[in-house]
mmCIF file of C-alpha atoms in Angstrom:
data_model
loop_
_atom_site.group_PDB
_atom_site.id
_atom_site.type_symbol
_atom_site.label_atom_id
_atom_site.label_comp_id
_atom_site.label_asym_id
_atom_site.label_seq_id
_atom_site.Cartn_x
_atom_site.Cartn_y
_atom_site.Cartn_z
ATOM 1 C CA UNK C 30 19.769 28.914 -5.887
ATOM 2 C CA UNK C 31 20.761 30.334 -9.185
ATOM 3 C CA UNK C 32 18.863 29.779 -12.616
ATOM 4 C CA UNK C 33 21.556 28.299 -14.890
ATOM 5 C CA UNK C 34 19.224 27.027 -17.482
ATOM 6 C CA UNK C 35 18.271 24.755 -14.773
ATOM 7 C CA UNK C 36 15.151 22.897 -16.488
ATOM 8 C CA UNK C 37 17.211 22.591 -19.462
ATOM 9 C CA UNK C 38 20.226 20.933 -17.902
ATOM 10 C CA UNK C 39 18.988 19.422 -15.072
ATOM 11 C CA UNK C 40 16.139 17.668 -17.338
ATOM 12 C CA UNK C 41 18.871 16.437 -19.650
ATOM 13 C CA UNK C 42 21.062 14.730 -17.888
ATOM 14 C CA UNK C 43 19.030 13.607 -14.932
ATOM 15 C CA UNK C 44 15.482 13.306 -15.451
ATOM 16 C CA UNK C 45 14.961 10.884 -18.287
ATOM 17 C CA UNK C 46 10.684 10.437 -19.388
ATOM 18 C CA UNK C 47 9.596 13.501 -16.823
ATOM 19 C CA UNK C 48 5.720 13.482 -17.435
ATOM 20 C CA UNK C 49 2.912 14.540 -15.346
ATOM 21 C CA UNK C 50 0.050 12.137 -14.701
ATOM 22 C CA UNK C 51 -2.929 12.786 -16.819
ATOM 23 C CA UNK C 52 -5.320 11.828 -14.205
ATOM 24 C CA UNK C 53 -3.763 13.566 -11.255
ATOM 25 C CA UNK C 54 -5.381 17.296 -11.108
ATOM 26 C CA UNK C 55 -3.513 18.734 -7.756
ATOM 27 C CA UNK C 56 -1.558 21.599 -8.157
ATOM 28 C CA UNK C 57 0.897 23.452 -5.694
ATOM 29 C CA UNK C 58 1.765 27.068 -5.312
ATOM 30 C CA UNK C 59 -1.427 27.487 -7.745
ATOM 31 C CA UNK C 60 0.430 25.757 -10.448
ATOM 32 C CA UNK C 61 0.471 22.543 -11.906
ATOM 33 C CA UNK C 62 2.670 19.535 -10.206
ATOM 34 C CA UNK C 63 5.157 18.364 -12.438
ATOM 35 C CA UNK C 64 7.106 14.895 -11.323
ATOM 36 C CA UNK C 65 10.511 13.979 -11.969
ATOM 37 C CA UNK C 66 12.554 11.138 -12.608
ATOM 38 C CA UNK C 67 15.946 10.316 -11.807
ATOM 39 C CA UNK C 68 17.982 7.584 -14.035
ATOM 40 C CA UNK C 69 19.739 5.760 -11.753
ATOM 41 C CA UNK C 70 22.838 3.958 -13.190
ATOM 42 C CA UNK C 71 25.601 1.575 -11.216
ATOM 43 C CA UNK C 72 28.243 4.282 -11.036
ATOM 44 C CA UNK C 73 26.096 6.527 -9.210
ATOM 45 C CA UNK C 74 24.985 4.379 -6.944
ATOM 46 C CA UNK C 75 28.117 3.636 -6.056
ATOM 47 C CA UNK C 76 28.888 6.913 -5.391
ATOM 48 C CA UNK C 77 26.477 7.497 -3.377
ATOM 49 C CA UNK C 78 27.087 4.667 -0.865
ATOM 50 C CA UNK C 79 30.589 5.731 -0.448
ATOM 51 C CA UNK C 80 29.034 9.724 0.768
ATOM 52 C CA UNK C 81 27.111 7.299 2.929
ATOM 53 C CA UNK C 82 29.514 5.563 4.591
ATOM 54 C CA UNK C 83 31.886 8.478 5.215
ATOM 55 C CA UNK C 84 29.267 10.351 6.453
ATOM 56 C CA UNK C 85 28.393 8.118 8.618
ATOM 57 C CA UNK C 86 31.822 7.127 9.539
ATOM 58 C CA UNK C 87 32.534 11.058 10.201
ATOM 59 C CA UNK C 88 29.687 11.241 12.500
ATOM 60 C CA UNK C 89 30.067 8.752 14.818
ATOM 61 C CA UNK C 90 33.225 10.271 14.868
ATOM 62 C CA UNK C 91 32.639 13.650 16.555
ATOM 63 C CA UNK C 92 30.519 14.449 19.490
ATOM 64 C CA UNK C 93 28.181 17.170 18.178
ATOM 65 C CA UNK C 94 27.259 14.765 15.387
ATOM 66 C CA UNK C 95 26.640 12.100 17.505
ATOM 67 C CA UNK C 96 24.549 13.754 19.925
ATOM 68 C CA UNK C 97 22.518 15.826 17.135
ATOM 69 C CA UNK C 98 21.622 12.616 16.180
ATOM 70 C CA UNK C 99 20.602 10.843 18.984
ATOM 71 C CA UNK C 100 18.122 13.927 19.963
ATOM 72 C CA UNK C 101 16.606 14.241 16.679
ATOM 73 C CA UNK C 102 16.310 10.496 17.029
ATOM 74 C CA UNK C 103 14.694 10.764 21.078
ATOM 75 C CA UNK C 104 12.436 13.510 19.272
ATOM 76 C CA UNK C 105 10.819 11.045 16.946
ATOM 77 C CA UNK C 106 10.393 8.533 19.519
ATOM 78 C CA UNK C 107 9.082 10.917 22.182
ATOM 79 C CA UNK C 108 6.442 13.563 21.790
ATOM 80 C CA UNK C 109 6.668 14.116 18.374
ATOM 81 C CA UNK C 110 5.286 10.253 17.762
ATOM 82 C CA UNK C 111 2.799 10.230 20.343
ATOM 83 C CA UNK C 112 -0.910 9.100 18.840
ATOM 84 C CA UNK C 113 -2.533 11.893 20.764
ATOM 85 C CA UNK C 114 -0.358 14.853 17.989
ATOM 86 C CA UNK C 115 -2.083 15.754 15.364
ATOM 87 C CA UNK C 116 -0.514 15.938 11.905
ATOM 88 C CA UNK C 117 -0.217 19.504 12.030
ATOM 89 C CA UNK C 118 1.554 19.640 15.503
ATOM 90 C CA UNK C 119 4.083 16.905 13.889
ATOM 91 C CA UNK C 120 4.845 19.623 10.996
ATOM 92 C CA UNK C 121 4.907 22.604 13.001
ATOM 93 C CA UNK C 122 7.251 20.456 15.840
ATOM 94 C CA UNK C 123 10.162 19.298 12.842
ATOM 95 C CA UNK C 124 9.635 22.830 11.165
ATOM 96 C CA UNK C 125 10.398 24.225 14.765
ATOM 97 C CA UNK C 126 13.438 22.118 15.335
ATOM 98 C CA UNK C 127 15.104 22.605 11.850
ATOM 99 C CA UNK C 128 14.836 26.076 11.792
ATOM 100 C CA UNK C 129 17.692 26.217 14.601
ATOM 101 C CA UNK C 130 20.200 24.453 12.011
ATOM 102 C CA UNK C 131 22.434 26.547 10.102
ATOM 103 C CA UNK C 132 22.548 27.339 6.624
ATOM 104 C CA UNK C 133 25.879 26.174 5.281
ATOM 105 C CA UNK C 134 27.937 26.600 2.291
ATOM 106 C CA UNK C 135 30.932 24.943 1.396
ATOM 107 C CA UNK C 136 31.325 24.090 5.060
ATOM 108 C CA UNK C 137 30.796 27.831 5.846
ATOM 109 C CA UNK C 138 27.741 28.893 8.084
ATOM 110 C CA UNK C 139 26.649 31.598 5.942
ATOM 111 C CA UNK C 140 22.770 33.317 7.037
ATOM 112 C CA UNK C 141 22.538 35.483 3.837
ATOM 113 C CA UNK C 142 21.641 33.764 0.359
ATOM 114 C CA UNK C 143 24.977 34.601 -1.239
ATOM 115 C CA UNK C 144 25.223 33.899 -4.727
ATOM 116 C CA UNK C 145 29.057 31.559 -5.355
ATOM 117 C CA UNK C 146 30.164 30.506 -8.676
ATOM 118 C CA UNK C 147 28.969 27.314 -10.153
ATOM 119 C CA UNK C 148 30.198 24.353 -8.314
ATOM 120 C CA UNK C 149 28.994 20.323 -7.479
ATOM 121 C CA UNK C 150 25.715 20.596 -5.280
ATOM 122 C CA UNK C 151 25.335 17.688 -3.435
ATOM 123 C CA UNK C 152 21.709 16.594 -2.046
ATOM 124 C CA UNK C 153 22.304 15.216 1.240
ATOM 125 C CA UNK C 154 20.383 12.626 2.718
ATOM 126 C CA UNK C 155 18.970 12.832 6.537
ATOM 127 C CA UNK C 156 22.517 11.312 8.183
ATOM 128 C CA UNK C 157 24.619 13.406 6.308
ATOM 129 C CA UNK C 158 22.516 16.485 7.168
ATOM 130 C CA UNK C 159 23.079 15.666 10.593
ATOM 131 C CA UNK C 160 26.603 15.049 10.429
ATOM 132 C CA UNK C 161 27.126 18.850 8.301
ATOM 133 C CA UNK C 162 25.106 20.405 11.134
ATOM 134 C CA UNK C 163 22.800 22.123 8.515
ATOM 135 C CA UNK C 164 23.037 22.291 4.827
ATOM 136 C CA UNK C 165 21.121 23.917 1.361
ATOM 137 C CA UNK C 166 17.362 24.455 0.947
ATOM 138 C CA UNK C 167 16.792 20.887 -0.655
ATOM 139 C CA UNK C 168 18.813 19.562 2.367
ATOM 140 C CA UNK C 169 16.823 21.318 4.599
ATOM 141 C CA UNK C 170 13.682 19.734 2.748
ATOM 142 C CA UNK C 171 14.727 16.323 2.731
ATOM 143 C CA UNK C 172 15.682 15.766 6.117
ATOM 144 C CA UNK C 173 12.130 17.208 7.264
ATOM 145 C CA UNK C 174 10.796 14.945 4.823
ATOM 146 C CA UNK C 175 12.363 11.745 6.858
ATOM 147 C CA UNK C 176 11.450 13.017 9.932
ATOM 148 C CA UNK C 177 7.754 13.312 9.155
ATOM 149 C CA UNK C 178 7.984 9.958 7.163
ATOM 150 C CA UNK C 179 9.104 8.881 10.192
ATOM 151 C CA UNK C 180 5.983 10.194 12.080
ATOM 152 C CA UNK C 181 3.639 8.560 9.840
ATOM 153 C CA UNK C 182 3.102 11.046 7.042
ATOM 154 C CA UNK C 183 3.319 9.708 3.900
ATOM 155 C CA UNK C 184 2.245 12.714 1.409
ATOM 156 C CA UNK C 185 5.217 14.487 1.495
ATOM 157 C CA UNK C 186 6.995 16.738 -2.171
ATOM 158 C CA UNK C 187 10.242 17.841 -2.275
ATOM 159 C CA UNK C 188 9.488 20.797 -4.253
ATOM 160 C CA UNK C 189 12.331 22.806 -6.822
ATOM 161 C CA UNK C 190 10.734 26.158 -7.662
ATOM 162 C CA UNK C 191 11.688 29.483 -8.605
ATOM 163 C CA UNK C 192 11.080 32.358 -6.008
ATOM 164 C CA UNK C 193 9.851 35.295 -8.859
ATOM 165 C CA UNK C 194 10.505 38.197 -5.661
ATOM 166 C CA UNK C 195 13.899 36.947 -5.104
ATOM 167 C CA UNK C 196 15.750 36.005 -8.530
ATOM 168 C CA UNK C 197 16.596 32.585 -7.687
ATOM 169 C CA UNK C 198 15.676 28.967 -7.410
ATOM 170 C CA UNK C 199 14.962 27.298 -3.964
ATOM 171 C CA UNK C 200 13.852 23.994 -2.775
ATOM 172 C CA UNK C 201 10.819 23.528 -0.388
ATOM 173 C CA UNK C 202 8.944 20.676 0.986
ATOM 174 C CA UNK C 203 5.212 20.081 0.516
ATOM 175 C CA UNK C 204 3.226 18.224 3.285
ATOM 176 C CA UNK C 205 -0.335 17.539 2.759
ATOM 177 C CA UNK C 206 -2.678 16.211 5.866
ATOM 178 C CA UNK C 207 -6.617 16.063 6.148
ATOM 179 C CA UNK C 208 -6.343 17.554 2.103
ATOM 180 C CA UNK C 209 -4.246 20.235 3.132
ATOM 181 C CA UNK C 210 -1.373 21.336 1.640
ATOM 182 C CA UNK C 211 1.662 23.182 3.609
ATOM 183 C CA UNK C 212 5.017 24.365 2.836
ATOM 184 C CA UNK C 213 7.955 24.040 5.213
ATOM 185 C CA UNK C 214 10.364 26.439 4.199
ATOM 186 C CA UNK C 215 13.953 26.957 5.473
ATOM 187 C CA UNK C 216 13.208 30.806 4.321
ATOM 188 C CA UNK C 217 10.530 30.731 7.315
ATOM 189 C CA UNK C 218 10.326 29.921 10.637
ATOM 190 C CA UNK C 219 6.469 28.711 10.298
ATOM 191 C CA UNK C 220 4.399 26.679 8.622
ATOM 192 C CA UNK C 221 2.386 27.880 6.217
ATOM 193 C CA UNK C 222 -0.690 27.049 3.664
ATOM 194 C CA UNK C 223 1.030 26.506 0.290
ATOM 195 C CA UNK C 224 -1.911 29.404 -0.601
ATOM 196 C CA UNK C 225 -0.220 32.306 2.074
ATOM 197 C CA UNK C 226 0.757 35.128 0.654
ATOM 198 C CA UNK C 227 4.687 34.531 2.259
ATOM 199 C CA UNK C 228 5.034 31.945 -0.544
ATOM 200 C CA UNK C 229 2.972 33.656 -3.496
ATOM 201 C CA UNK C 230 5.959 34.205 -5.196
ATOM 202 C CA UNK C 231 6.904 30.862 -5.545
ATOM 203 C CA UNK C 232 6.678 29.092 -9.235
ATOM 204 C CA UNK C 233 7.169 25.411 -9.177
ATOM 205 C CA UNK C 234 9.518 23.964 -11.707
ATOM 206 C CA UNK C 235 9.199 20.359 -10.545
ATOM 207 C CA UNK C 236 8.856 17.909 -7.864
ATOM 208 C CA UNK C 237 10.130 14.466 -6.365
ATOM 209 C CA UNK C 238 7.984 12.597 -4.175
ATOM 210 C CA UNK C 239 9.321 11.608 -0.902
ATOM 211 C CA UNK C 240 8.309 7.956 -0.949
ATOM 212 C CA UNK C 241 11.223 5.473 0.055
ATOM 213 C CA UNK C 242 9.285 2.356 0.358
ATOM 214 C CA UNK C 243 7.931 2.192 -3.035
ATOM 215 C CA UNK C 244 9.162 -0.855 -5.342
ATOM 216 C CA UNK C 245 12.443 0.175 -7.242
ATOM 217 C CA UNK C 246 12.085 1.180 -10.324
ATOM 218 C CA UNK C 247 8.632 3.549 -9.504
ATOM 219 C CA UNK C 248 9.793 6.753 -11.585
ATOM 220 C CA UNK C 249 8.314 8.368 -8.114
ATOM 221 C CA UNK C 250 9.932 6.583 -5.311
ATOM 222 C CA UNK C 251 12.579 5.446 -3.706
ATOM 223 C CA UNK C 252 14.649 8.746 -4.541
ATOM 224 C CA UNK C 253 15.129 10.244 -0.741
ATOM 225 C CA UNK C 254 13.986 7.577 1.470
ATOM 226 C CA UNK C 255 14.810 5.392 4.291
ATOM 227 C CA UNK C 256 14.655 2.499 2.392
ATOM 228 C CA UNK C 257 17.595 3.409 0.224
ATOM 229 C CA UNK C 258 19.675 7.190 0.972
ATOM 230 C CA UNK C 259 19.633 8.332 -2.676
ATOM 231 C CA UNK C 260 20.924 11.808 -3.153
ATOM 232 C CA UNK C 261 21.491 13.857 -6.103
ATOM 233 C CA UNK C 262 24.943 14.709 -6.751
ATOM 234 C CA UNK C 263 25.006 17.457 -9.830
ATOM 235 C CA UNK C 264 28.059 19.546 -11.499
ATOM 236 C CA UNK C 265 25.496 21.468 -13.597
ATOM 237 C CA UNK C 266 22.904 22.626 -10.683
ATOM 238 C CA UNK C 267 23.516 25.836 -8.749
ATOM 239 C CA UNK C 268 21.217 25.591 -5.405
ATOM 240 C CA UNK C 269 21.397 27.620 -2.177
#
């Protein structure tokens, strides 16, 4: 994604009181973490149950959708949840199975990171990934983020950062387990430590923690989650 003056704007009109915890001393990407908060108002949320329900409504509607969705949903429930899968083997198996969905833009399957005038980025929750068959980096983060939620993870960052080799902003997600931290990347087809040298050109700008069952209201939660499909809809935010 582009850097329009990203911080600037972004901060501005969405993120009302960002601060960083004085008493939390974790950093990612060897940098500080940074939280976010999104100001949610009525109008907004209305909005965003609407993109719900027609995304839902346009799955259910085609075939490809549908069945998309009922294997990622037989993955959960089959070998991905077993007790006997270690954390790491639940990251590496949702890493492995998003990596086959496309990169889209603008409805176009697109495998290059081609730069398109500013527009409305839309952050999609898990069912409307499904039903686009793919979508943006944050996308791609998010919808790993409810899978592993799903799987019993619960330290999970969707990460906005600036990749320094590249010239752009991007959108990760951070999943820590036994005090480890890794990155699943739509960029890679692994999963790596957030200290590998395939990421050391990542700055972080900011994160939002993936926690859907905290109490509304928590300037941390409840932004991607199951409990309620938030997603960021922005005119002034140019991601990939």
């Amino acid at each position: 994604m582009k850097i329009i003056s990203m911080m600037a704007i972004m901060l501005c009109l969405f993120f009302a009181g960002t601060t960083a915890s004085a008493s939390e001393d974790r950093t990612l990407l060897g940098s500080p973490l940074i939280p976010a908060r999104l100001e949610r108002d009525g109008s907004f949320e209305a909005l965003l149950d609407h993109q719900r329900l027609m995304a839902s409504q346009a799955c259910m509607a085609r075939e490809s959708c549908a069945g998309k969705t009922a294997l990622w949903l037989n993955a959960l429930q089959g070998t991905w949840g077993t007790d006997n899968n270690h954390a790491l083997d639940k990251l590496i198996a949702v890493q492995d199975y998003f990596s086959t969905s496309a990169y889209k833009r603008n409805g176009v399957t697109v495998w290059a990171y081609e730069r398109e005038p500013l527009g409305t980025d839309v952050w999609k929750d898990a069912q409307k990934f499904l039903q686009d068959e793919g979508g943006d980096c944050e996308d791609f983060a998010i919808v790993k983020a409810a899978a592993l939620y799903a799987l019993g993870i619960r330290d999970l960052k969707v990460v906005v950062l600036r990749d320094e080799a590249a010239g752009d902003n991007h959108a990760v997600l951070a999943a820590t387990v036994d005090n480890v931290t890794y990155i699943l990347d739509n960029k890679l087809t692994t999963v790596v430590h957030d200290d590998s040298l395939l990421v050391r050109t990542y700055q972080p700008l900011f994160y939002l923690d993936y926690a859907p069952d905290a109490a509304e209201g928590d300037s941390k939660g409840g932004l991607f989650g199951l409990r309620r499909p938030y997603s960021l809809v922005s005119g002034t935010l140019d991601t990939p």
